[in-house]
mmCIF file with all atom_site columns, C-alpha atoms and ligand atoms in Angstrom:
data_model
loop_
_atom_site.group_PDB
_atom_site.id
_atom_site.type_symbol
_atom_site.label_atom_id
_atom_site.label_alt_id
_atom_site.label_comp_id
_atom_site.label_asym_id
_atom_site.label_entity_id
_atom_site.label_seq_id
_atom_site.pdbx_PDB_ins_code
_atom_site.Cartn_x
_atom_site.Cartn_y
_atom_site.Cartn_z
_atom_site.occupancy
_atom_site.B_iso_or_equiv
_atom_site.pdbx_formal_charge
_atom_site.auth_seq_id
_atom_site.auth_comp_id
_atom_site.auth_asym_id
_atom_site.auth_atom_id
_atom_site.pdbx_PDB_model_num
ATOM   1   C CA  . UNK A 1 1   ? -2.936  4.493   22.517  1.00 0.00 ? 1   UNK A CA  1
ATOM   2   C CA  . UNK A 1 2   ? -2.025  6.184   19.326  1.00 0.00 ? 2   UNK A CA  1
ATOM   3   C CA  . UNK A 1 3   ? -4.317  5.209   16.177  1.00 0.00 ? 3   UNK A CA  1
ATOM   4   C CA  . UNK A 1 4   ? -2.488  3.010   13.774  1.00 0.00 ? 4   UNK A CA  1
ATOM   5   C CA  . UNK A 1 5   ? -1.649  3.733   10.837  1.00 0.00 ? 5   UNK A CA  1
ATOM   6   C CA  . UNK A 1 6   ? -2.835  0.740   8.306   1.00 0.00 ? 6   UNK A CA  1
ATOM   7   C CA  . UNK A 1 7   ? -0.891  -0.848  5.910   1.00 0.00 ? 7   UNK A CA  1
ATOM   8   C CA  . UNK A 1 8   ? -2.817  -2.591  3.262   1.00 0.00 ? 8   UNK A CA  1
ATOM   9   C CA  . UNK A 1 9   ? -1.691  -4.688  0.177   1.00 0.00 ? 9   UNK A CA  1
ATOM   10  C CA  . UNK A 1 10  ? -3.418  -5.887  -2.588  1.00 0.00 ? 10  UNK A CA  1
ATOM   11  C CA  . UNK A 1 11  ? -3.493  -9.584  -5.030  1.00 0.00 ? 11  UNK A CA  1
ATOM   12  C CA  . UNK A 1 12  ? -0.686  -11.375 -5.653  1.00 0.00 ? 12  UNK A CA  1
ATOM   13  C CA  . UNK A 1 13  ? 1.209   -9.497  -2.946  1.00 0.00 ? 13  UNK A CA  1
ATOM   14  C CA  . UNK A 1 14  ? 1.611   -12.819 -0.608  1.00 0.00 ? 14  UNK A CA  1
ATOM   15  C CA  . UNK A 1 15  ? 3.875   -14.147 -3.433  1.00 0.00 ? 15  UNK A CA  1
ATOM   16  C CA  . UNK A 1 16  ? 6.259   -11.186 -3.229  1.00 0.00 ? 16  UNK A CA  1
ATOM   17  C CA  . UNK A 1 17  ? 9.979   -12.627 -2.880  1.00 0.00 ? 17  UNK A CA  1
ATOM   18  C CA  . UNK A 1 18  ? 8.615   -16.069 -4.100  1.00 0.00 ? 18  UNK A CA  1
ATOM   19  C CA  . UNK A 1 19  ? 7.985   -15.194 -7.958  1.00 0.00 ? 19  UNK A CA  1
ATOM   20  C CA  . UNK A 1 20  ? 9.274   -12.848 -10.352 1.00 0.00 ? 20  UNK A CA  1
ATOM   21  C CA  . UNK A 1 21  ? 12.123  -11.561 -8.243  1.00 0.00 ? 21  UNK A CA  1
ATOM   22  C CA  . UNK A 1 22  ? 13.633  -9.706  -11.581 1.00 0.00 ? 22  UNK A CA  1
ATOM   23  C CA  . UNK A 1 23  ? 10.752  -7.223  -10.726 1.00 0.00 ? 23  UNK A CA  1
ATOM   24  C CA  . UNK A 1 24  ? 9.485   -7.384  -7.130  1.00 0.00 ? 24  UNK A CA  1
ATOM   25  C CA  . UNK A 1 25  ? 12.834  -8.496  -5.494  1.00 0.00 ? 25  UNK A CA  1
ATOM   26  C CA  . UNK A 1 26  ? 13.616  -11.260 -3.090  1.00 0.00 ? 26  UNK A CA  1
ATOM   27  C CA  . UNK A 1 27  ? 12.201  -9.884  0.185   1.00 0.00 ? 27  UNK A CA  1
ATOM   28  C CA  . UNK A 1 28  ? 8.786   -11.441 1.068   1.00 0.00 ? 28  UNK A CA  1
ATOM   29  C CA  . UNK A 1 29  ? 6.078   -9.527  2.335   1.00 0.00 ? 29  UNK A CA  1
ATOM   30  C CA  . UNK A 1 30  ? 6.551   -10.811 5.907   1.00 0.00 ? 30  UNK A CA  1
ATOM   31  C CA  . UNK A 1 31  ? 9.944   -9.336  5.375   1.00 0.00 ? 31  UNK A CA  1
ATOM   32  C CA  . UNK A 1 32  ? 8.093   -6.041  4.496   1.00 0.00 ? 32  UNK A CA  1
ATOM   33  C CA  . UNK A 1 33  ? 5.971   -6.133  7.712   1.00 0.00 ? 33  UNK A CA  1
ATOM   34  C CA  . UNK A 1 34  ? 8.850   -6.474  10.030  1.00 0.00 ? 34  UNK A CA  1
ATOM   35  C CA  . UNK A 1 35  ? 10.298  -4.033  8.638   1.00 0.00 ? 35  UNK A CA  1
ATOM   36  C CA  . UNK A 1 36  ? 7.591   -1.646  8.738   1.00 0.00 ? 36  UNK A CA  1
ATOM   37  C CA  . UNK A 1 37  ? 7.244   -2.887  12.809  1.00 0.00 ? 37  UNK A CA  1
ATOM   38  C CA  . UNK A 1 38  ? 10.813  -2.090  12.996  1.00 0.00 ? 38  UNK A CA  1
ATOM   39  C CA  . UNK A 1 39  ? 10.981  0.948   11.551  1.00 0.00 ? 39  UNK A CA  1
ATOM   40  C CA  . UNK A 1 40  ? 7.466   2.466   13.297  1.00 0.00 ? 40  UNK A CA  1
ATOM   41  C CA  . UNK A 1 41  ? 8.938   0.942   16.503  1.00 0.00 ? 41  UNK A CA  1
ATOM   42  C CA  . UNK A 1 42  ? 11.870  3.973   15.724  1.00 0.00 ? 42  UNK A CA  1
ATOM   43  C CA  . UNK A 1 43  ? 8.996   6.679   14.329  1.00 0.00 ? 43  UNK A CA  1
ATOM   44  C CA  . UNK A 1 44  ? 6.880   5.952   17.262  1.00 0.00 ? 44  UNK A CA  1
ATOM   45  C CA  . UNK A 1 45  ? 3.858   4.794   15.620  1.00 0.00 ? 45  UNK A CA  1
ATOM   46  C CA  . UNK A 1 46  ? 1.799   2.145   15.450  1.00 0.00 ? 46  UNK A CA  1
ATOM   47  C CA  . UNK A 1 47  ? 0.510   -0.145  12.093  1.00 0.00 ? 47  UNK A CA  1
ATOM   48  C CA  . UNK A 1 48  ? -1.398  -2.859  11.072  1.00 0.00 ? 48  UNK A CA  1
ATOM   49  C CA  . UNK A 1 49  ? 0.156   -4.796  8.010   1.00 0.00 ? 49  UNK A CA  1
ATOM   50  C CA  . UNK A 1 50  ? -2.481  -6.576  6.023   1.00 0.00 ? 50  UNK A CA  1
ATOM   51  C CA  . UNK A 1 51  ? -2.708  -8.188  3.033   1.00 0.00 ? 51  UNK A CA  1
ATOM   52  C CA  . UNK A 1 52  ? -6.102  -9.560  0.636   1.00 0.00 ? 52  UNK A CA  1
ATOM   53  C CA  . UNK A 1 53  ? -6.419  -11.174 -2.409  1.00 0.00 ? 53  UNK A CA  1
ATOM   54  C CA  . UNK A 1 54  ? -9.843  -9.311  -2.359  1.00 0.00 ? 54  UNK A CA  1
ATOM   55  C CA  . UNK A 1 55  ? -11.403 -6.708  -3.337  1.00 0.00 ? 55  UNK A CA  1
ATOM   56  C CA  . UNK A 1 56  ? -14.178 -6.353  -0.818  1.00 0.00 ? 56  UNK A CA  1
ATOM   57  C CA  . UNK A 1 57  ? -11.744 -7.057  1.952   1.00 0.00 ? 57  UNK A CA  1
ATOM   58  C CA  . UNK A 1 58  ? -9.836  -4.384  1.339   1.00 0.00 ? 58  UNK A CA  1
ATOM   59  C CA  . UNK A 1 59  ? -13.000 -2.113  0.768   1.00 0.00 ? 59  UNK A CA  1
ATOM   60  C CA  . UNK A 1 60  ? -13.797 -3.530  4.418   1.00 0.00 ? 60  UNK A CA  1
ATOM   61  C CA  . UNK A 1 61  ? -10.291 -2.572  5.919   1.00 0.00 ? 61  UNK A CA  1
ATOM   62  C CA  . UNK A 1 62  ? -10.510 0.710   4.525   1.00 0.00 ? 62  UNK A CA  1
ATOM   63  C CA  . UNK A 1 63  ? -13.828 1.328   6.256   1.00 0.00 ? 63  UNK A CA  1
ATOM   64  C CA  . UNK A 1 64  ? -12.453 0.272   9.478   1.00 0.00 ? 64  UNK A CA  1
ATOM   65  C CA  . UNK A 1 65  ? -9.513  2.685   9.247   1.00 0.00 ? 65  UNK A CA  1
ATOM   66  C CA  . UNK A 1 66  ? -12.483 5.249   8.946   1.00 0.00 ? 66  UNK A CA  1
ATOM   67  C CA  . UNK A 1 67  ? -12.080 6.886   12.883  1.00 0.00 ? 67  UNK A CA  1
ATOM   68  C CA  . UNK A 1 68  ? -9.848  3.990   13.820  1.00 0.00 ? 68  UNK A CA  1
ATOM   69  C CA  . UNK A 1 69  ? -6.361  4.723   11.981  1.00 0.00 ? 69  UNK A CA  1
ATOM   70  C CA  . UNK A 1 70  ? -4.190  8.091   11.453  1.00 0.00 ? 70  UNK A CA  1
ATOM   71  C CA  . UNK A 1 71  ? -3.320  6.891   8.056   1.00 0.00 ? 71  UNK A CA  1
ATOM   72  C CA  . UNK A 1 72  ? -3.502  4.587   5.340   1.00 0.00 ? 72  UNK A CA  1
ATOM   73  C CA  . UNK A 1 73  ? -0.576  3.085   2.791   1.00 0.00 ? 73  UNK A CA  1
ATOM   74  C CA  . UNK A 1 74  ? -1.398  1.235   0.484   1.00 0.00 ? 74  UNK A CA  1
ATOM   75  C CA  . UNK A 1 75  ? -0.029  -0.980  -2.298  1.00 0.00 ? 75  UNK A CA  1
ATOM   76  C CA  . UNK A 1 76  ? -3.979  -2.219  -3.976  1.00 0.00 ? 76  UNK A CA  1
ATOM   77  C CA  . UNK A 1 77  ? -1.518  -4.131  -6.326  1.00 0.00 ? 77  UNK A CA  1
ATOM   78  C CA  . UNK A 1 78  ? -3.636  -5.129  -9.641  1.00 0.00 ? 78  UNK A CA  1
ATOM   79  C CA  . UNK A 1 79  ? -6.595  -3.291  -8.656  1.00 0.00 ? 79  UNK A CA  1
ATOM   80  C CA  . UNK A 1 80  ? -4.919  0.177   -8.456  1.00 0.00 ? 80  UNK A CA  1
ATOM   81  C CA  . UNK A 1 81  ? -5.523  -0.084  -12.354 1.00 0.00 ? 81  UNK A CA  1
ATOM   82  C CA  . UNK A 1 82  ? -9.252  -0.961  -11.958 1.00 0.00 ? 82  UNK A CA  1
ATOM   83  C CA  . UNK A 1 83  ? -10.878 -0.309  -8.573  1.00 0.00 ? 83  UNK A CA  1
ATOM   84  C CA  . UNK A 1 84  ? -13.237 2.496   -8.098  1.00 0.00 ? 84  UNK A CA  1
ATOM   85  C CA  . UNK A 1 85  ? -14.762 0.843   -5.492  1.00 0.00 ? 85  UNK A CA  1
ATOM   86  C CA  . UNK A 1 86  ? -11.244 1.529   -3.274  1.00 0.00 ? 86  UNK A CA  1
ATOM   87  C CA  . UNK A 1 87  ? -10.902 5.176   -4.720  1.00 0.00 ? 87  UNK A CA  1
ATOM   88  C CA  . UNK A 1 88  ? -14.649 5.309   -3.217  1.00 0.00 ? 88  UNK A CA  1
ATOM   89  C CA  . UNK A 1 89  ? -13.787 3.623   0.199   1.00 0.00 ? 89  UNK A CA  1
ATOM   90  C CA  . UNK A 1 90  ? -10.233 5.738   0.172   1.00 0.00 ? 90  UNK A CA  1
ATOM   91  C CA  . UNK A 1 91  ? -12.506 8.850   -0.616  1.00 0.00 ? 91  UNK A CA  1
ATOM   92  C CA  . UNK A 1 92  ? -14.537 8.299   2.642   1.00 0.00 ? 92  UNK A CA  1
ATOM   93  C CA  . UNK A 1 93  ? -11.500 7.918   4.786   1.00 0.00 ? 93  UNK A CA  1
ATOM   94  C CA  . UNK A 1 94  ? -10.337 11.366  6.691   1.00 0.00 ? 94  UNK A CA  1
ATOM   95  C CA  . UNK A 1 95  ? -6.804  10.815  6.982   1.00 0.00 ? 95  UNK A CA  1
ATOM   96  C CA  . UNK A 1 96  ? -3.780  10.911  4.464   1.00 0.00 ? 96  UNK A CA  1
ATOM   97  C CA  . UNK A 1 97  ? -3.500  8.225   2.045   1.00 0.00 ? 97  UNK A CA  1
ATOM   98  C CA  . UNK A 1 98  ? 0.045   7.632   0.221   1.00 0.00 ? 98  UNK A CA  1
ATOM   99  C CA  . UNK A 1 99  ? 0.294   4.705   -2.402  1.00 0.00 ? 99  UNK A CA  1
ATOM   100 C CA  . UNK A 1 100 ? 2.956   2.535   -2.761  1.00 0.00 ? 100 UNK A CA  1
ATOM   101 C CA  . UNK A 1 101 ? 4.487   0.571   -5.657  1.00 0.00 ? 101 UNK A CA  1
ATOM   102 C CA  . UNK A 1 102 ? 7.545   -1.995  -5.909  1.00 0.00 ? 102 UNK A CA  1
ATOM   103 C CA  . UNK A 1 103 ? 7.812   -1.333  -8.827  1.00 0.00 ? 103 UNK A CA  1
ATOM   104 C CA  . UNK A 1 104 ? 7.726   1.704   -11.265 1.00 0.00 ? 104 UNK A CA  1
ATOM   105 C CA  . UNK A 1 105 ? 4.657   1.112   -12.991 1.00 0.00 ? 105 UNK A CA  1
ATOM   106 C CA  . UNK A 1 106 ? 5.263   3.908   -15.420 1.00 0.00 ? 106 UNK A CA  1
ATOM   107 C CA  . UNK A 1 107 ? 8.306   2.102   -17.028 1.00 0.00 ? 107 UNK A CA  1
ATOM   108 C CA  . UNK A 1 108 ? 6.090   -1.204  -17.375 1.00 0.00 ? 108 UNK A CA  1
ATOM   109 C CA  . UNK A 1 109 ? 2.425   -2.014  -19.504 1.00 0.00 ? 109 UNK A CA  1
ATOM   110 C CA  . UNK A 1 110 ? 0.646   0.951   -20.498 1.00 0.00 ? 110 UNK A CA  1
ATOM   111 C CA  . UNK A 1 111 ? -2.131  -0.735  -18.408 1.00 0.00 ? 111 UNK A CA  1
ATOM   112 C CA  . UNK A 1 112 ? -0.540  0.357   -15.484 1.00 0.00 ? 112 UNK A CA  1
ATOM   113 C CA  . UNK A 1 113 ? 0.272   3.733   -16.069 1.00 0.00 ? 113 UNK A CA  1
ATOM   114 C CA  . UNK A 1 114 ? -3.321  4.760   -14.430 1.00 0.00 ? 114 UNK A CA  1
ATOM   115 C CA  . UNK A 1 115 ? -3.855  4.583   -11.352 1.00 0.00 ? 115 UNK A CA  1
ATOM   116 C CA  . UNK A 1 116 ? -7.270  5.265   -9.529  1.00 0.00 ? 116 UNK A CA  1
ATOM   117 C CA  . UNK A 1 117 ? -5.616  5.618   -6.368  1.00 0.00 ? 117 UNK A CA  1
ATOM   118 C CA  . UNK A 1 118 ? -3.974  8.659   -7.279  1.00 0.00 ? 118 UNK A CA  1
ATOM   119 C CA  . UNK A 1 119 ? -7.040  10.631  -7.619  1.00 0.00 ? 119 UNK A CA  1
ATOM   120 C CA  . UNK A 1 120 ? -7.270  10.331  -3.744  1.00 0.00 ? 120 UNK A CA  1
ATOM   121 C CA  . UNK A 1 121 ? -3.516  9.462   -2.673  1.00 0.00 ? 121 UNK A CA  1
ATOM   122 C CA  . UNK A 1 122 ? -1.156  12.733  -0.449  1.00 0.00 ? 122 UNK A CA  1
ATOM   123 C CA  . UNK A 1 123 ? 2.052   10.859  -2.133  1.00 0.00 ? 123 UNK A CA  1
ATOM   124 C CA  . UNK A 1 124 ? 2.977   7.993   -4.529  1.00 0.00 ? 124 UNK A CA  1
ATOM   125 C CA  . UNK A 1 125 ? 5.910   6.208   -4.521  1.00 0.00 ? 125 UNK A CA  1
ATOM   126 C CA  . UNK A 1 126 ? 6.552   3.731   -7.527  1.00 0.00 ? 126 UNK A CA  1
ATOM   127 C CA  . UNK A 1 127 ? 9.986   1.965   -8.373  1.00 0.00 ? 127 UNK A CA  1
ATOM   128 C CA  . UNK A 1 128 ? 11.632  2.398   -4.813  1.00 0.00 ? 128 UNK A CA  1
ATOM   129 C CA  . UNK A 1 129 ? 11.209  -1.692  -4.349  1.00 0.00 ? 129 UNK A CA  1
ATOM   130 C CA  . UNK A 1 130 ? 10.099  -2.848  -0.845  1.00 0.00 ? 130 UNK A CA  1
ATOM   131 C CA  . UNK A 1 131 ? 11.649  0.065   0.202   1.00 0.00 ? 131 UNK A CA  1
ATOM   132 C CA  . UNK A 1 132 ? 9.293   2.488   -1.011  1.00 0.00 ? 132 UNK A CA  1
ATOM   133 C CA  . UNK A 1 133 ? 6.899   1.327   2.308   1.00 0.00 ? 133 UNK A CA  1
ATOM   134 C CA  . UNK A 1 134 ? 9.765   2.405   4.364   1.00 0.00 ? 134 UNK A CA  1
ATOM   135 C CA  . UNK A 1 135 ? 9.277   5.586   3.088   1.00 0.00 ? 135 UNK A CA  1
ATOM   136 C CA  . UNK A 1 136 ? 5.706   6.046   2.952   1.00 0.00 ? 136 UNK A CA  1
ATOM   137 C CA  . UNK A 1 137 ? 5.993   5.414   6.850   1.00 0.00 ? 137 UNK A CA  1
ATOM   138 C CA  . UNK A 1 138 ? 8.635   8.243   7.041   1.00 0.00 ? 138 UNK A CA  1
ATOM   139 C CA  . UNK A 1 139 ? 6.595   10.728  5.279   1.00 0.00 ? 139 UNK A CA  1
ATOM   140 C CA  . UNK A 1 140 ? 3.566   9.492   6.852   1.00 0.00 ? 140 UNK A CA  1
ATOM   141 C CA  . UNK A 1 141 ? 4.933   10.541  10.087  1.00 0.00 ? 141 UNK A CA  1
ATOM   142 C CA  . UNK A 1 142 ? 5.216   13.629  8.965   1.00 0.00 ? 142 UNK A CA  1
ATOM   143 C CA  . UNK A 1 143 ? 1.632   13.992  8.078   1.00 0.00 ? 143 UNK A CA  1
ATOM   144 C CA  . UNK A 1 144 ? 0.491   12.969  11.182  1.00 0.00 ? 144 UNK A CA  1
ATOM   145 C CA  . UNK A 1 145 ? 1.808   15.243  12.936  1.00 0.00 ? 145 UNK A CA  1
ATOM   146 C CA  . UNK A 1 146 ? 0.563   18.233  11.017  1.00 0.00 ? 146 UNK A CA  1
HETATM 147 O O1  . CA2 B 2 .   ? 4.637   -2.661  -8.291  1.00 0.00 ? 1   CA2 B O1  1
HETATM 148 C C1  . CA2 B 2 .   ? 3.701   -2.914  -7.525  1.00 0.00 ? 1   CA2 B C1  1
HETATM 149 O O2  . CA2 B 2 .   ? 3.813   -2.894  -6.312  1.00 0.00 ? 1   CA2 B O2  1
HETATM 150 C C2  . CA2 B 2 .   ? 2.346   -3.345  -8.108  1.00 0.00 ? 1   CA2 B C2  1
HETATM 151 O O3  . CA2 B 2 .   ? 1.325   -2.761  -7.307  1.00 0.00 ? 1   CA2 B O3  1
HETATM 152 C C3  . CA2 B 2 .   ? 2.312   -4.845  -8.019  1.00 0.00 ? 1   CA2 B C3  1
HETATM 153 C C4  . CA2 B 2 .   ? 1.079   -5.464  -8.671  1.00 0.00 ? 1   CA2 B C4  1
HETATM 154 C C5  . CA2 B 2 .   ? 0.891   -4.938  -10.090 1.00 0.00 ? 1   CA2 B C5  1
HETATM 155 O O4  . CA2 B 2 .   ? -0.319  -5.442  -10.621 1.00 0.00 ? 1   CA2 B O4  1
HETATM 156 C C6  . CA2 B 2 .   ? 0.865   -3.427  -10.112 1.00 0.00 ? 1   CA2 B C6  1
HETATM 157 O O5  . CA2 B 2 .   ? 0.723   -3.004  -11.449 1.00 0.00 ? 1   CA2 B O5  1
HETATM 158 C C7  . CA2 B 2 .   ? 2.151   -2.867  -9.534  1.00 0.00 ? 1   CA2 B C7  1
HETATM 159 C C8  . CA2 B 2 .   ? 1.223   -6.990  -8.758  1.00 0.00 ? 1   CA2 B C8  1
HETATM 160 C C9  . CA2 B 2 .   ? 1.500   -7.626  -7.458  1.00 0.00 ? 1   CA2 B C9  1
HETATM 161 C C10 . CA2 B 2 .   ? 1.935   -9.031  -7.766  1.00 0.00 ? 1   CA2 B C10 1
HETATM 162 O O6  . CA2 B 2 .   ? 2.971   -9.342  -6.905  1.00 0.00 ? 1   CA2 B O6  1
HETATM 163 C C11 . CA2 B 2 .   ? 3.698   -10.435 -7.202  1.00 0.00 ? 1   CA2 B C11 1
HETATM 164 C C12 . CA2 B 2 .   ? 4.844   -10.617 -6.487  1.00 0.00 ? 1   CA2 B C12 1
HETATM 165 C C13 . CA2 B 2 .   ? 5.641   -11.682 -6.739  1.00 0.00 ? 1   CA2 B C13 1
HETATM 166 C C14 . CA2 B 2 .   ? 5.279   -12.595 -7.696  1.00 0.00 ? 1   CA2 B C14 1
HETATM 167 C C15 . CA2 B 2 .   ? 4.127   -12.423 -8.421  1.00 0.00 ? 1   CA2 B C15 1
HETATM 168 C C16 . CA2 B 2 .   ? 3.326   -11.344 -8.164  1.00 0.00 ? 1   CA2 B C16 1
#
C-alpha cells in the first residue's frame, strides 16, 4: 500500500463554510476532504485529511508523517504566522511539503504576509479558495513521482 500523503489543517479551519463566507467561501471542510478523496481516488493516491485546533497536535501529525507519508499539505491556518515549532517538525520531515491558503494572505493584514511555513514549503498556493488543496494534490503527484 502506497504511503499517504497527509493533509493537515490548522485553528479555526472546522468553521470553514460556517463563518465568514465573504473570505473562506461556503464549502465546509468536510466538503474539502471529499473532495480531496475524490480527486486522489482519480491521481491514485492515498491521504489522510485532518484537522486540529492545536498546536502540538499538529506537531504530533507531522512526526507521524515522518517514514509514514509521501507528502504533506498543509493549511497551519493562524499559526503559519507564528509557529516555529511546525517549521521545526516540517523541517524533520523527508518528503515535499506544499502550503495551502483559502485565501490570499498577501492581499489581507500585514500580519499575514509572513509565513514560517515557507521557509520549508516545495509550493504555496494562497487565494485559489478551497480549491487551492485540489491543486496541491495535483502537483503533489507530481512530486511523488520524481
Ligand atoms: O487563508 C487561509 O487558509 C488561512 O490559513 C486561514 C486562517 C488565517 O489565520 C490565515 O491567515 C489564512 C484562518 C482560518 C480560519 O478559518 C475560518 C473559516 C471560517 C470562519 C472562521 C474562520
Amino acid at each position: 500500500m502506497a504511503k499517504p500523503i497527509f493533509i493537515l489543517n490548522g485553528p479555526n479551519l472546522n468553521l470553514l463554510g460556517l463563518r465568514q463566507p465573504e473570505i473562506y467561501g461556503r464549502e465546509t471542510l468536510e466538503d474539502v476532504a471529499e473532495a480531496c478523496g475524490a480527486l486522489a481516488e482519480d491521481l491514485g493516491l492515498a491521504i489522510r485529511f485532518q484537522q486540529s485546533n492545536h498546536e502540538g497536535q499538529l506537531v504530533d501529525w507531522i512526526h507521524e508523517a515522518r517514514g509514514a507519508g509521501a507528502g504533506i499539505v498543509i493549511n497551519p491556518g493562524a499559526y503559519t504566522h507564528t509557529s516555529i515549532a511546525i517549521l521545526d517538525a516540517l523541517n524533520a520531515f523527508e518528503g515535499p511539503v506544499i502550503e495551502v491558503h483559502i485565501s490570499n494572505i498577501h492581499k489581507r493584514e500585514a500580519f499575514r504576509h509572513h509565513s514560517y511555513v515557507s521557509l520549508r514549503a516545495e509550493g504555496v498556493i494562497a487565494g485559489c479558495g478551497t480549491e487551492g488543496y485540489l491543486l496541491a494534490l495535483r502537483r503533489m503527484k507530481t512530486l511523488v513521482a520524481r
